[in-house]
CSV table of C-alpha atoms in Angstrom, one decimal:
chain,number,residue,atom,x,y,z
A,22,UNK,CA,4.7,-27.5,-30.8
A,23,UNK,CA,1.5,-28.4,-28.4
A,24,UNK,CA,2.2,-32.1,-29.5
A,25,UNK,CA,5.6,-32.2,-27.5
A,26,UNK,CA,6.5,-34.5,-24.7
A,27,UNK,CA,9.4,-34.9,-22.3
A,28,UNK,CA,9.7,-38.3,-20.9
A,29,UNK,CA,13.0,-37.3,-18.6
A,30,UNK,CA,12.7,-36.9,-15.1
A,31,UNK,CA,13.1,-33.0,-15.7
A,32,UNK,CA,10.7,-30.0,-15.3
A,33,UNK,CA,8.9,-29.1,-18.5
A,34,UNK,CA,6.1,-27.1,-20.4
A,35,UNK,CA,3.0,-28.9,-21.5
A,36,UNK,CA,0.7,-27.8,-23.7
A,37,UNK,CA,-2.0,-26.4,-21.2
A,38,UNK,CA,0.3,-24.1,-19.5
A,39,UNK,CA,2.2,-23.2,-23.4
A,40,UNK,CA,-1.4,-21.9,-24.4
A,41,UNK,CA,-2.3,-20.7,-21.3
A,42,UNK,CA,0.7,-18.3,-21.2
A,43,UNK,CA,1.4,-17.8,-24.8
A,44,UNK,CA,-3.1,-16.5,-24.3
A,45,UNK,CA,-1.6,-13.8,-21.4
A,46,UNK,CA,2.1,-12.9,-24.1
A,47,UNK,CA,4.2,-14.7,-21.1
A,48,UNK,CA,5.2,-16.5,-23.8
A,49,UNK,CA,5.7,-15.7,-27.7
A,50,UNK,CA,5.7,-17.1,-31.0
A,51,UNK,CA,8.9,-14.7,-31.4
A,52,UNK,CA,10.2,-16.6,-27.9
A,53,UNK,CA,9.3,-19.8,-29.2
A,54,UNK,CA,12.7,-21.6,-30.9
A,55,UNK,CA,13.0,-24.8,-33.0
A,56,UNK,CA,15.3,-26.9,-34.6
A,57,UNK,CA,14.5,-28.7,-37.5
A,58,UNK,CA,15.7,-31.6,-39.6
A,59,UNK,CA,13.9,-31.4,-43.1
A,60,UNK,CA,10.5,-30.5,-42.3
A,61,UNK,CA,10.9,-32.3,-38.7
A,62,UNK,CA,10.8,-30.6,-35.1
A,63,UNK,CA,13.4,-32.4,-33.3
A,64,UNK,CA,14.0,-29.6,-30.4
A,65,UNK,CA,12.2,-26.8,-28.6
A,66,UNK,CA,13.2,-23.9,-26.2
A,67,UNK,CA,10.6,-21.8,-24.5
A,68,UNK,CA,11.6,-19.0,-23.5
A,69,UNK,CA,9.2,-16.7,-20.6
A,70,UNK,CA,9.0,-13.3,-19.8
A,71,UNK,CA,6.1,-11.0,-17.5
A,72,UNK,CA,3.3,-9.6,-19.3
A,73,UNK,CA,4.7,-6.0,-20.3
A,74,UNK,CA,8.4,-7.4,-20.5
A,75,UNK,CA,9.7,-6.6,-24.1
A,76,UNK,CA,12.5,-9.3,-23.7
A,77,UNK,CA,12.4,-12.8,-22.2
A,78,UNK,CA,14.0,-13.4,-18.6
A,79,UNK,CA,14.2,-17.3,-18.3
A,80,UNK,CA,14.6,-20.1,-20.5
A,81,UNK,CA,11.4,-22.8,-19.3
A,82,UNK,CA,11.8,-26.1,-21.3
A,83,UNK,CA,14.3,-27.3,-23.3
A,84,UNK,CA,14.1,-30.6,-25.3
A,85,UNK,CA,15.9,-32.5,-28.2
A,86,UNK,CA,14.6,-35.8,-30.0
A,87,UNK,CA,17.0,-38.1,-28.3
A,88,UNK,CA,16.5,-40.0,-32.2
A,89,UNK,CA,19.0,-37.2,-33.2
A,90,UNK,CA,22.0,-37.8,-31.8
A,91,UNK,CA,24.2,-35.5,-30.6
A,92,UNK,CA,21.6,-33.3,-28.2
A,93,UNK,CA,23.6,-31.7,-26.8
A,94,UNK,CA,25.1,-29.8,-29.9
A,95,UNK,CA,21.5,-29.0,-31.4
A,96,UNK,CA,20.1,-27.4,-28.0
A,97,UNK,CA,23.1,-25.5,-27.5
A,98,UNK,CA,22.7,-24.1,-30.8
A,99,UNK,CA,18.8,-23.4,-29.8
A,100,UNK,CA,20.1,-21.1,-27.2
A,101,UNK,CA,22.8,-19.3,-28.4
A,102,UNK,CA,20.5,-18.1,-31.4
A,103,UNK,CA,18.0,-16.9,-29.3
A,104,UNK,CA,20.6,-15.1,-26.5
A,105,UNK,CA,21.4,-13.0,-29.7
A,106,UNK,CA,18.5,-11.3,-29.8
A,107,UNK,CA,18.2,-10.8,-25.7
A,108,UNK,CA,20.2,-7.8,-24.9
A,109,UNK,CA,19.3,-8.6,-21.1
A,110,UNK,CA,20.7,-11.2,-18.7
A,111,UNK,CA,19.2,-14.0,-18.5
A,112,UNK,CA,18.6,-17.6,-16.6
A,113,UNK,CA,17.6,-21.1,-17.3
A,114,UNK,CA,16.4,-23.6,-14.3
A,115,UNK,CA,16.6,-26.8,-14.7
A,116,UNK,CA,14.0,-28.9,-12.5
A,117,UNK,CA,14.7,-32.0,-10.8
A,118,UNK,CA,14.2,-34.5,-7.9
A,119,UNK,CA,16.4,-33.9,-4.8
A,120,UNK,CA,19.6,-36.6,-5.1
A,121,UNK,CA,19.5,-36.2,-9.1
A,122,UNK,CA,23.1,-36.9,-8.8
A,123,UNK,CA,22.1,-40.5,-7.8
A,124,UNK,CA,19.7,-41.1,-10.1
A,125,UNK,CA,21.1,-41.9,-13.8
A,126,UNK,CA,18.3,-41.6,-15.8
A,127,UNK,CA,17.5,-37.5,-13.9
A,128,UNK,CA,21.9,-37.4,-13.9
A,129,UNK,CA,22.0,-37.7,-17.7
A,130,UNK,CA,18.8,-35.3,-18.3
A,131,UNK,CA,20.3,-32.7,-16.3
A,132,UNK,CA,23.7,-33.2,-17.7
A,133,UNK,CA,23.1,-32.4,-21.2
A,134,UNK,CA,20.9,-29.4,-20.8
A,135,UNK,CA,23.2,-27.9,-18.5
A,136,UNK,CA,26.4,-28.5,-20.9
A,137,UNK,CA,24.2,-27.0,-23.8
A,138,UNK,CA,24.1,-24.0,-21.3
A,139,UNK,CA,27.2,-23.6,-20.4
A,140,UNK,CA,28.6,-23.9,-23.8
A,141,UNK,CA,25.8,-21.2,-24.9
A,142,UNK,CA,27.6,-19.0,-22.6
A,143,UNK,CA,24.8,-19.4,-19.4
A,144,UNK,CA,27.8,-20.2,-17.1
A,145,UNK,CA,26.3,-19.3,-13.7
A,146,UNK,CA,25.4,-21.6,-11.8
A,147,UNK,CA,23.9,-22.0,-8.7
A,148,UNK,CA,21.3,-24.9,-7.1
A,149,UNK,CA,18.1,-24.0,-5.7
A,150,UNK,CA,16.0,-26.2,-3.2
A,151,UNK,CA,12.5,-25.2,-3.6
A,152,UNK,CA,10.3,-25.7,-0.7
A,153,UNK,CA,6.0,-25.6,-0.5
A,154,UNK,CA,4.0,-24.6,2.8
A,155,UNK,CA,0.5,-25.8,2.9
A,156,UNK,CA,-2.1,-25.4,6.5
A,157,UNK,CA,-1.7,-29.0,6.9
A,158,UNK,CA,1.8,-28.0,8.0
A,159,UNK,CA,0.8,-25.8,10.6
A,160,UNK,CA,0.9,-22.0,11.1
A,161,UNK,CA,2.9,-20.9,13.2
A,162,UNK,CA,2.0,-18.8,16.1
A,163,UNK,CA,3.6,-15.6,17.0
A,164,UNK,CA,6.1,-15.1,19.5
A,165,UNK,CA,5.8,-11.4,19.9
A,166,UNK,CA,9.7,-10.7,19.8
A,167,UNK,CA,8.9,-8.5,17.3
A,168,UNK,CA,6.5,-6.2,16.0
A,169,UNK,CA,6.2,-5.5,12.4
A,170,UNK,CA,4.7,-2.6,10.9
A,171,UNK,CA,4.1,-1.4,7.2
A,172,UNK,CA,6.7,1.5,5.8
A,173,UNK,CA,7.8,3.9,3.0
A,174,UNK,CA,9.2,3.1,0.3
A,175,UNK,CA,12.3,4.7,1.4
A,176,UNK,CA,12.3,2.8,5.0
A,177,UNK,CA,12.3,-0.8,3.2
A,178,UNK,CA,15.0,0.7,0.6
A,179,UNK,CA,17.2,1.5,3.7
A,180,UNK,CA,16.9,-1.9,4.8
A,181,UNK,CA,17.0,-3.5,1.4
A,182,UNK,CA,20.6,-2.1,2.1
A,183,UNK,CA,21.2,-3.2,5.0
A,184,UNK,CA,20.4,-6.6,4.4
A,185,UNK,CA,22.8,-7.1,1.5
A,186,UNK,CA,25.4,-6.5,3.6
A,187,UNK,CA,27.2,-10.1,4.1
A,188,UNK,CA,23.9,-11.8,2.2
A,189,UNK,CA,24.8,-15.7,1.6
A,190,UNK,CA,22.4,-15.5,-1.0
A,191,UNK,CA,24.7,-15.8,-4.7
A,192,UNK,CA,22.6,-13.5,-6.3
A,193,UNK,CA,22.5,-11.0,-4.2
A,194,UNK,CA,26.5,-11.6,-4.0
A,195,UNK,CA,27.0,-11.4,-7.6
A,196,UNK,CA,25.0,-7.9,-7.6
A,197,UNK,CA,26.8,-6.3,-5.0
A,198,UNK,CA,30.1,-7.1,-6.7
A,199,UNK,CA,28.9,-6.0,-9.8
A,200,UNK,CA,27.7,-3.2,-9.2
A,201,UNK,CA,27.6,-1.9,-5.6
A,202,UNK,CA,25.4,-2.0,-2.7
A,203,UNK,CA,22.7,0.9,-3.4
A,204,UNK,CA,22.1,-0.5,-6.7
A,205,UNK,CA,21.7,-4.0,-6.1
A,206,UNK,CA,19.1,-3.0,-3.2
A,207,UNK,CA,17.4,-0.7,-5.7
A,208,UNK,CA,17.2,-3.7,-8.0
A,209,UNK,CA,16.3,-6.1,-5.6
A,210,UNK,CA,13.5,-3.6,-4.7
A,211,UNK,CA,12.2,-2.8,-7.8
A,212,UNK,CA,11.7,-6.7,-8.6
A,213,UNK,CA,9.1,-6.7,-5.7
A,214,UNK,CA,7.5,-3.7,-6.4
A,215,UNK,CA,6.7,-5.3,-10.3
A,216,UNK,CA,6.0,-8.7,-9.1
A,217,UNK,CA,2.3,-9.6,-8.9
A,218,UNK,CA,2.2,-9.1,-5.0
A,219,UNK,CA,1.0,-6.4,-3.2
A,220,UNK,CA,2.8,-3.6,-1.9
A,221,UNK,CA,0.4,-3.4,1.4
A,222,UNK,CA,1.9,-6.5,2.5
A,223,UNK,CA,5.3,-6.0,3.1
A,224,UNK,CA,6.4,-5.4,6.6
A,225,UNK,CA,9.7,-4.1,8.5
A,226,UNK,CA,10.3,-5.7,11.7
A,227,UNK,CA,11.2,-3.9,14.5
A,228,UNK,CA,12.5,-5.4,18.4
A,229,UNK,CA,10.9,-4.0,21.1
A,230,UNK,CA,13.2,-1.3,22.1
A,231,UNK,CA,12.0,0.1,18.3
A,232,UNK,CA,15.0,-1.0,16.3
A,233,UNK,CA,14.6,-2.0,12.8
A,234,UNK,CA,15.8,-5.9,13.1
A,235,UNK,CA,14.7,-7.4,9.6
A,236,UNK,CA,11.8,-7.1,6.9
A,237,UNK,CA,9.0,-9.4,5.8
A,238,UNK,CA,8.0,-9.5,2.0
A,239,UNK,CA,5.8,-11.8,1.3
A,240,UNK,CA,5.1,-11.8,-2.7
A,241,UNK,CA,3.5,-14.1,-5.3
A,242,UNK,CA,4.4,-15.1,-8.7
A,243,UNK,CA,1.5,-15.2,-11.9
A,244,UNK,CA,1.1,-18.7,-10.9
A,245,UNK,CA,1.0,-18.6,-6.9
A,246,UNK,CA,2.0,-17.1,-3.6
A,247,UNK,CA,5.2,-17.1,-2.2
A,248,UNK,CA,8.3,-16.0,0.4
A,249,UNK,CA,9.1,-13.3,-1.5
A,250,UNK,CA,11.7,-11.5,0.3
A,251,UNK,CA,13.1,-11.7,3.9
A,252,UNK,CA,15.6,-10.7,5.8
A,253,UNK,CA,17.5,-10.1,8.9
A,254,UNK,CA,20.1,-7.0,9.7
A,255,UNK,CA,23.9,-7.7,10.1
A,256,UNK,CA,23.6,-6.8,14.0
A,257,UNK,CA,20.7,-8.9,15.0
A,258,UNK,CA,21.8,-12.2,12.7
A,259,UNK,CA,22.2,-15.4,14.7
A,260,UNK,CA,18.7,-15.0,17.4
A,261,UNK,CA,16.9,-16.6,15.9
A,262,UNK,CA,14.7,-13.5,13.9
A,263,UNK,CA,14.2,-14.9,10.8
A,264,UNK,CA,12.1,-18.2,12.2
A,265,UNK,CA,9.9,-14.8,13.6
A,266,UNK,CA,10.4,-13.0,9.9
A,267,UNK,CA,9.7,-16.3,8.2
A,268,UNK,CA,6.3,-16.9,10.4
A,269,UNK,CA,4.8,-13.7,9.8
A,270,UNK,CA,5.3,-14.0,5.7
A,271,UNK,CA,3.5,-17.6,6.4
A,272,UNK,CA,0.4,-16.2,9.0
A,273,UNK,CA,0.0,-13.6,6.2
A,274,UNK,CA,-0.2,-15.8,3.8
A,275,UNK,CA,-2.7,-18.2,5.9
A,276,UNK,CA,-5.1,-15.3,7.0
A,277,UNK,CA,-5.6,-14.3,3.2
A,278,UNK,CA,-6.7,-17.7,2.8
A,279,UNK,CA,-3.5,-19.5,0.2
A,280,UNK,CA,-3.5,-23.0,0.4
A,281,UNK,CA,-0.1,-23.4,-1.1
A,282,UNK,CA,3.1,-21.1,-0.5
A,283,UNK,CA,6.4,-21.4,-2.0
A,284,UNK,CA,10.0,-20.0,-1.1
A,285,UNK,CA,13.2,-21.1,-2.9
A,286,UNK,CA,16.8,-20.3,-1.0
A,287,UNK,CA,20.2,-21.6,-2.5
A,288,UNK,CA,21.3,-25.0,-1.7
A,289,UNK,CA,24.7,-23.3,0.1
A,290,UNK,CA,22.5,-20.7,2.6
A,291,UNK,CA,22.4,-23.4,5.1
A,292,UNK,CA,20.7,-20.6,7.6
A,293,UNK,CA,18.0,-20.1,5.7
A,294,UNK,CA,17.3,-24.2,4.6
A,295,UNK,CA,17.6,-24.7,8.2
A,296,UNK,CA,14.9,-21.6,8.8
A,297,UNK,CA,12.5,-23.2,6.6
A,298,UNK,CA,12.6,-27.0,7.8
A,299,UNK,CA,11.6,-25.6,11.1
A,300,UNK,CA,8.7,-23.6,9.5
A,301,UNK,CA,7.3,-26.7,8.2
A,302,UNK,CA,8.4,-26.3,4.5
A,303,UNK,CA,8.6,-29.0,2.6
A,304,UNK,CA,11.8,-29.4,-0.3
A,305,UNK,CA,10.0,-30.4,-3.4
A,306,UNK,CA,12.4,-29.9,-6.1
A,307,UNK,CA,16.1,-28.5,-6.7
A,308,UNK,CA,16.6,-26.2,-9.2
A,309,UNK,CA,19.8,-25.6,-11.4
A,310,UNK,CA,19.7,-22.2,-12.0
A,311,UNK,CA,22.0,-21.1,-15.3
A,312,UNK,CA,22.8,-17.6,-16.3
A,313,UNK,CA,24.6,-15.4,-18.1
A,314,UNK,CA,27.0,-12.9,-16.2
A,315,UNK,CA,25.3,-10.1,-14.5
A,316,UNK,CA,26.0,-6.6,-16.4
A,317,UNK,CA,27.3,-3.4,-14.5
């Protein structure tokens, strides 16, 4: 399993990061899925979860032995096995150069893996740009148009809320339709509270006249810092807050000393692709992002 390559222009797992998470149980020999011809590996699927998860959340690399054949028809099989033992939604992102589309070599990776997941019943789909902030980019001063301040648990819920309401983010759509605004803001709160980050960091931002405008949480992953979570209200969208809510996640980040901070945003929230170009965040990758329907 360690011995595996991908020579596509795709995102994959080497072997250094396999053992380093399969050492922390982010990944699992009970995760880990093969195929086989004979006594030959000819495809892989790693599937990742947190530390304390007891089922996987997102499919990391998937490979076939282009020798084989027909890849798509092996990796599909790879996932559908392993979806029947995951009784939770899941997602698989597929990594690759902006303009993949133009590129046939990136074009035909992307095109089987994703066929293998829709066919596996990971019909989803949205695109991801992922962007990366580093001091070299500048950080960006403060404007003082607003002041943010730490909160209760029940403030940020209350603006969790808040912000949902008409979110172009596809997630957060798919949630609310699903199953309703206080749950998808409960959700979407309780993912922050259990990611690595720390609480004491999140901020809600208020204008001067002491009205709650937007919130600032920045966040990390196991791997590194990043965004996290912003957000502007309904009646204070379109002046400009969220270059101010976006700054203060990136000063917070700078003052604690990070050297690297990544943010992703869908490829359709032009709002928020625009916000981060004029941050100084750099697009370093677009993500397909494939899941299964979300449960209500």
């Amino acid at each position: 399993m360690t011995a595996w390559t991908v020579t596509e222009p795709v995102g994959w797992i080497s072997a250094d990061r396999y053992l380093a998470d399969l050492a922390e149980n982010m990944y699992r020999p009970e995760w880990t899925w093969i195929a086989e011809v004979g006594d030959r590996v000819v495809g892989r699927a790693l599937w990742w979860g947190p530390k304390g998860s007891a089922h996987p959340v997102a499919l990391d690399c998937l490979d076939v032995d282009p020798a084989v054949g027909e890849r798509t028809a092996i990796a599909t099989e790879l996932i559908t096995a392993a979806l029947a033992g995951f009784p939770q939604p899941v997602q698989y992102a597929i990594k690759a150069a902006g303009g993949w589309r133009d590129d046939p070599a990136t074009s035909t990776a992307v095109g089987w893996r994703r066929a293998a997941a829709h066919a596996a019943g990971l019909t989803r789909e949205v695109e991801r740009l992922q962007f990366e902030w580093t001091p070299a980019d500048g950080v960006p001063t403060t404007t003082g148009v607003l002041r943010f301040a730490e909160a209760s648990d029940e403030e940020f819920l209350a603006v969790f809320t808040r912000i949902a309401e008409g979110s172009l983010d596809a997630q957060t759509c798919a949630s609310l339709a699903a199953k309703g605004v206080d749950a998808t803001a409960r959700e979407e709160m309780d993912f922050y509270l259990r990611a690595p980050g720390k609480r004491e960091w999140w901020r809600i931002a208020y204008t001067h006249d002491g009205e709650v405008a937007g919130m600032a949480i920045p966040s990390a992953t196991p791997y590194n810092v990043n965004v996290g979570y912003l957000g502007v209200v309904p009646e204070f969208r379109g002046r400009g807050y969220v270059d101010e809510v976006l700054a203060e996640i990136t000063r917070m980040h700078a003052a604690n000393g990070e050297v690297r901070v990544t943010a992703t945003t869908d490829v359709g929230n032009a709002p928020m692709v625009a916000a981060f170009g004029r941050a100084g965040y750099r697009n370093t990758e677009i993500r397909i992002n494939l899941s299964n329907d979300l449960r209500p």
